[in-house]
XYZ file of C-alpha atoms in Angstrom:
333
model
C 2.195 21.150 20.354
C 1.649 17.817 22.156
C 0.313 16.219 18.943
C 3.352 17.479 17.044
C 5.715 16.015 19.644
C 3.901 12.666 19.595
C 3.953 12.634 15.786
C 7.700 13.332 15.711
C 8.584 10.772 18.370
C 6.085 7.973 17.651
C 5.723 8.150 13.859
C 8.791 9.943 12.570
C 10.832 8.426 15.417
C 13.270 11.299 15.718
C 14.755 9.549 18.755
C 15.670 6.639 16.495
C 17.178 8.990 13.896
C 19.361 10.524 16.613
C 20.456 7.098 17.874
C 21.356 5.969 14.351
C 23.268 9.219 13.848
C 25.324 8.439 16.983
C 25.926 4.907 15.673
C 27.089 6.081 12.250
C 29.244 8.964 13.464
C 30.647 7.670 16.779
C 30.886 3.930 16.116
C 31.466 3.777 12.353
C 33.328 7.086 12.227
C 31.358 8.444 9.260
C 29.696 11.816 8.792
C 26.031 11.747 7.813
C 26.717 14.903 5.795
C 28.807 12.813 3.404
C 27.344 10.440 0.829
C 28.239 7.083 2.328
C 27.507 8.097 5.921
C 24.240 9.742 4.899
C 23.228 6.703 2.870
C 24.010 4.353 5.740
C 22.001 6.536 8.147
C 19.041 6.599 5.736
C 19.157 2.806 5.339
C 19.464 1.817 8.999
C 16.955 4.399 10.234
C 14.290 3.668 7.616
C 14.585 -0.122 7.900
C 14.204 -0.121 11.686
C 11.414 2.490 11.621
C 9.394 0.669 8.957
C 9.718 -2.716 10.665
C 8.660 -1.281 14.039
C 5.631 0.552 12.626
C 4.711 -2.330 10.335
C 4.788 -4.929 13.105
C 2.765 -2.845 15.563
C 0.172 -1.810 12.984
C -0.301 -5.257 11.453
C -0.751 -6.698 14.946
C -3.491 -4.178 15.775
C -5.195 -4.471 12.384
C -5.078 -8.278 12.459
C -6.623 -8.355 15.925
C -9.552 -6.322 14.581
C -9.635 -8.539 11.490
C -10.107 -11.633 13.651
C -13.692 -10.462 14.240
C -14.422 -10.418 10.470
C -13.607 -13.719 8.706
C -14.604 -14.031 5.000
C -17.962 -15.633 5.817
C -19.017 -12.801 8.117
C -17.625 -10.182 5.754
C -19.611 -11.694 2.899
C -22.819 -11.454 4.922
C -22.143 -7.801 5.779
C -21.366 -6.851 2.183
C -24.338 -8.834 0.914
C -26.725 -6.429 2.672
C -25.686 -3.554 0.410
C -25.944 -2.896 -3.292
C -25.029 -0.219 -5.813
C -22.417 2.397 -5.033
C -22.822 1.912 -1.271
C -21.624 -1.682 -1.709
C -18.633 -0.448 -3.740
C -17.766 2.051 -1.012
C -17.982 -0.668 1.624
C -15.837 -2.993 -0.506
C -13.221 -0.266 -0.892
C -13.259 0.451 2.849
C -12.865 -3.263 3.542
C -9.674 -3.182 1.489
C -8.188 -0.669 3.917
C -8.166 -3.199 6.761
C -6.495 -5.985 4.790
C -2.704 -5.540 4.983
C -1.926 -7.481 1.818
C -0.147 -6.882 -1.463
C -2.195 -7.210 -4.664
C -1.184 -10.859 -5.189
C -2.307 -11.782 -1.688
C -5.622 -9.997 -2.233
C -6.537 -12.091 -5.272
C -7.461 -15.255 -3.276
C -9.863 -13.135 -1.199
C -11.207 -11.642 -4.429
C -11.904 -15.197 -5.639
C -13.574 -16.065 -2.349
C -15.855 -13.020 -2.385
C -16.783 -13.559 -6.055
C -17.442 -17.260 -5.393
C -19.702 -16.248 -2.520
C -21.928 -14.367 -4.952
C -20.885 -10.772 -4.229
C -21.266 -8.385 -7.191
C -18.159 -8.207 -9.344
C -17.948 -4.423 -8.971
C -17.729 -4.740 -5.190
C -14.960 -7.331 -5.371
C -12.962 -5.148 -7.784
C -13.347 -2.136 -5.491
C -11.848 -4.340 -2.784
C -9.093 -5.570 -5.113
C -8.056 -2.008 -6.012
C -8.104 -0.557 -2.509
C -6.510 -3.480 -0.664
C -2.897 -3.014 -1.871
C -3.188 0.778 -2.125
C -4.837 2.053 1.023
C -4.312 -0.241 3.984
C -4.128 1.435 7.373
C -0.484 0.517 7.929
C 0.572 2.340 4.755
C -1.413 5.414 5.820
C 0.532 5.638 9.079
C 3.813 5.143 7.210
C 2.945 7.895 4.725
C 2.183 10.207 7.638
C 5.529 9.288 9.243
C 7.435 10.111 6.040
C 5.458 13.094 4.744
C 2.622 14.432 6.915
C -0.961 13.721 7.921
C -2.425 15.998 5.245
C -0.674 13.992 2.527
C -1.678 10.682 4.143
C -5.355 11.625 4.405
C -5.416 12.987 0.852
C -3.826 9.747 -0.365
C -6.504 7.682 1.415
C -9.328 9.762 -0.038
C -8.111 9.572 -3.647
C -7.251 5.877 -3.277
C -10.767 5.074 -2.069
C -12.317 7.214 -4.815
C -10.236 5.334 -7.402
C -11.381 1.991 -5.945
C -15.058 2.998 -5.907
C -14.989 4.433 -9.433
C -13.069 1.428 -10.775
C -15.503 -1.046 -9.252
C -18.505 0.996 -10.399
C -17.248 1.169 -14.012
C -16.700 -2.591 -14.108
C -20.119 -3.163 -12.529
C -21.915 -0.883 -15.007
C -20.133 -2.587 -17.916
C -21.739 -5.920 -16.884
C -18.461 -7.840 -17.194
C -19.377 -10.899 -15.111
C -19.093 -13.073 -18.238
C -15.392 -12.266 -18.413
C -14.670 -13.940 -15.077
C -13.433 -17.531 -15.469
C -16.292 -20.004 -14.801
C -14.406 -21.939 -12.109
C -14.495 -18.846 -9.870
C -18.304 -18.924 -9.695
C -18.401 -22.696 -9.316
C -15.993 -22.690 -6.376
C -18.632 -21.870 -3.776
C -17.604 -20.979 -0.248
C -18.952 -23.066 2.584
C -21.473 -21.345 4.800
C -19.901 -21.463 8.244
C -20.941 -20.090 11.572
C -18.783 -17.350 13.006
C -16.117 -19.013 15.119
C -15.992 -17.704 18.664
C -12.361 -16.998 19.421
C -10.993 -16.216 22.833
C -8.938 -13.089 23.405
C -5.813 -15.244 23.671
C -6.595 -16.892 20.321
C -7.139 -13.501 18.680
C -3.788 -12.293 20.039
C -2.177 -15.445 18.688
C -3.778 -14.852 15.293
C -2.477 -11.269 15.248
C 1.027 -12.427 16.180
C 0.976 -15.062 13.421
C -0.153 -12.449 10.907
C 2.755 -10.192 11.839
C 5.199 -13.062 11.392
C 3.695 -14.214 8.079
C 3.438 -10.765 6.508
C 6.893 -9.636 7.643
C 8.335 -12.864 6.192
C 6.707 -11.999 2.859
C 7.711 -8.336 2.663
C 11.076 -8.017 4.450
C 13.136 -8.451 1.289
C 11.116 -5.791 -0.547
C 11.558 -3.388 2.354
C 15.333 -3.884 2.305
C 15.472 -3.464 -1.467
C 13.187 -0.422 -1.390
C 15.125 1.282 1.402
C 18.387 0.441 -0.364
C 17.173 2.056 -3.584
C 15.869 5.021 -1.604
C 19.239 5.464 0.128
C 21.027 5.344 -3.230
C 18.682 7.918 -4.751
C 18.893 10.125 -1.658
C 22.680 10.182 -1.380
C 24.366 8.985 -4.567
C 22.292 10.103 -7.564
C 22.766 13.824 -8.312
C 19.659 15.960 -8.033
C 20.236 17.265 -11.564
C 19.889 13.750 -12.976
C 16.638 13.105 -11.096
C 15.244 16.490 -12.140
C 16.174 15.836 -15.765
C 14.088 12.646 -15.784
C 11.299 13.306 -13.289
C 11.406 17.011 -12.459
C 8.144 18.797 -11.689
C 8.556 20.852 -14.853
C 8.413 17.730 -17.042
C 4.896 17.080 -18.341
C 5.668 13.385 -18.821
C 7.040 12.745 -15.324
C 3.842 11.177 -13.932
C 3.369 9.041 -17.050
C 6.995 7.877 -16.952
C 6.855 7.063 -13.223
C 3.668 5.029 -13.752
C 5.086 3.074 -16.689
C 8.359 2.381 -14.838
C 6.442 1.136 -11.797
C 4.277 -1.439 -13.574
C 6.959 -4.112 -14.323
C 8.139 -4.075 -10.703
C 6.788 -6.145 -7.846
C 6.772 -4.892 -4.283
C 4.247 -3.797 -1.741
C 3.678 -0.269 -0.544
C 6.109 -0.723 2.358
C 8.979 -1.280 -0.060
C 8.071 1.592 -2.369
C 7.546 4.263 0.287
C 11.283 4.791 0.943
C 11.814 5.258 -2.802
C 9.004 7.826 -2.933
C 10.517 9.576 0.090
C 13.922 9.816 -1.596
C 12.435 11.015 -4.901
C 10.481 13.820 -3.222
C 13.608 14.835 -1.276
C 15.404 15.176 -4.634
C 12.759 17.543 -5.987
C 10.449 15.092 -7.741
C 6.788 16.078 -7.580
C 4.735 14.430 -4.842
C 2.204 13.251 -7.423
C 4.960 11.703 -9.547
C 6.348 9.782 -6.570
C 2.887 8.602 -5.497
C 2.035 7.524 -9.066
C 5.135 5.349 -9.106
C 4.162 3.892 -5.739
C 0.561 3.206 -6.794
C 1.591 1.627 -10.106
C 3.951 -0.782 -8.335
C 1.360 -1.823 -5.761
C -1.817 -1.924 -7.880
C -0.606 -2.754 -11.407
C 2.542 -4.817 -10.929
C 3.182 -7.338 -13.689
C 3.134 -10.374 -11.333
C -0.268 -9.386 -9.933
C -1.612 -8.919 -13.483
C -0.370 -12.403 -14.379
C -2.120 -13.847 -11.319
C -5.327 -11.951 -12.060
C -5.254 -13.283 -15.650
C -5.748 -16.750 -14.160
C -9.208 -15.775 -12.896
C -10.468 -13.204 -15.419
C -10.448 -13.031 -19.208
C -8.337 -10.618 -21.214
C -11.059 -8.026 -21.862
C -11.852 -7.610 -18.157
C -8.141 -7.500 -17.296
C -7.578 -4.734 -19.865
C -10.557 -2.729 -18.561
C -9.354 -3.125 -14.958
C -5.777 -2.107 -15.792
C -6.957 0.776 -17.980
C -9.316 2.217 -15.357
C -6.674 1.978 -12.620
C -3.896 3.392 -14.834
C -6.016 6.384 -15.890
C -6.971 6.960 -12.260
C -3.314 6.862 -11.175
C -2.354 9.385 -13.867
C -5.163 11.757 -12.847
C -4.179 11.431 -9.191
C -0.502 12.003 -9.983
C -1.061 15.167 -12.011
C -3.580 16.435 -9.436
C -1.164 15.932 -6.547
C 1.580 17.705 -8.480
C -0.742 20.625 -9.205
C -1.858 21.031 -5.596
C 1.204 19.745 -3.726
C 1.766 23.158 -2.185
C -1.422 22.622 -0.158
C -0.208 19.263 1.184
C 3.478 19.659 1.970
């Protein structure tokens, strides 16, 4: 009972929902039962909630990150090989709160440092999909069962993707300049607690500056779907009874560019309209892991064959995950 209360107040922020309801109904004079009032409530509540959770979580994660700069991380990963290294690379991606485009420079750094290509691709897949901040946000929107299941399948996808690329021996399809751009071997810098707190604060500021527009756009789209688009229309396109819904959601997501924080409100609104959980998550994963801008950036450092293999492995994994979540959603919701 205590855990449930904490979850509702700290993650779902029901107190905030009630305050926004008072604002919309008593100050703006709108009913949240009507379309415009409900849409305004959805927008204000979700924007404030996401920014609060995002700022707190990035601060905590970044503080922990300050103990693991790229040089130290490289040394830790270098002690492992095979699938254990892929698992560690995927887990490392969970503590890097970056979108896929931001992860690519770290991918270059790790590859330049001599880490196996499969390990760096496991990192590249998991980093935009399964960071800790997104896990907490998924739990705040859906529930902890869904959040944990999402983490597990995201990590499995990252490990399998990296392992496939490793087994295929595709190092020759990485652009030569990546291997020639060697990282400097540097001693671990000893930071004071105050410096680590400053680093965490700077990370919050930098990341929020990068993602705020996508959060506003994502919440705006979510509010429109939630309150203005009839459920019949959504069901016609993406209803759980449509065999192609997961495929369509994945294909629609690829041309877009946003991070997981901007796509979560859209997924929330889609599920509320009767779209399958797996369909909504497939859309979210396609946007974050296979967005067209990130593919264009990745093309700068890998050749076409490796890019196609990477995109194909991830796309197939997303489709399998989407259909699996739809099939077993009753166990999660």
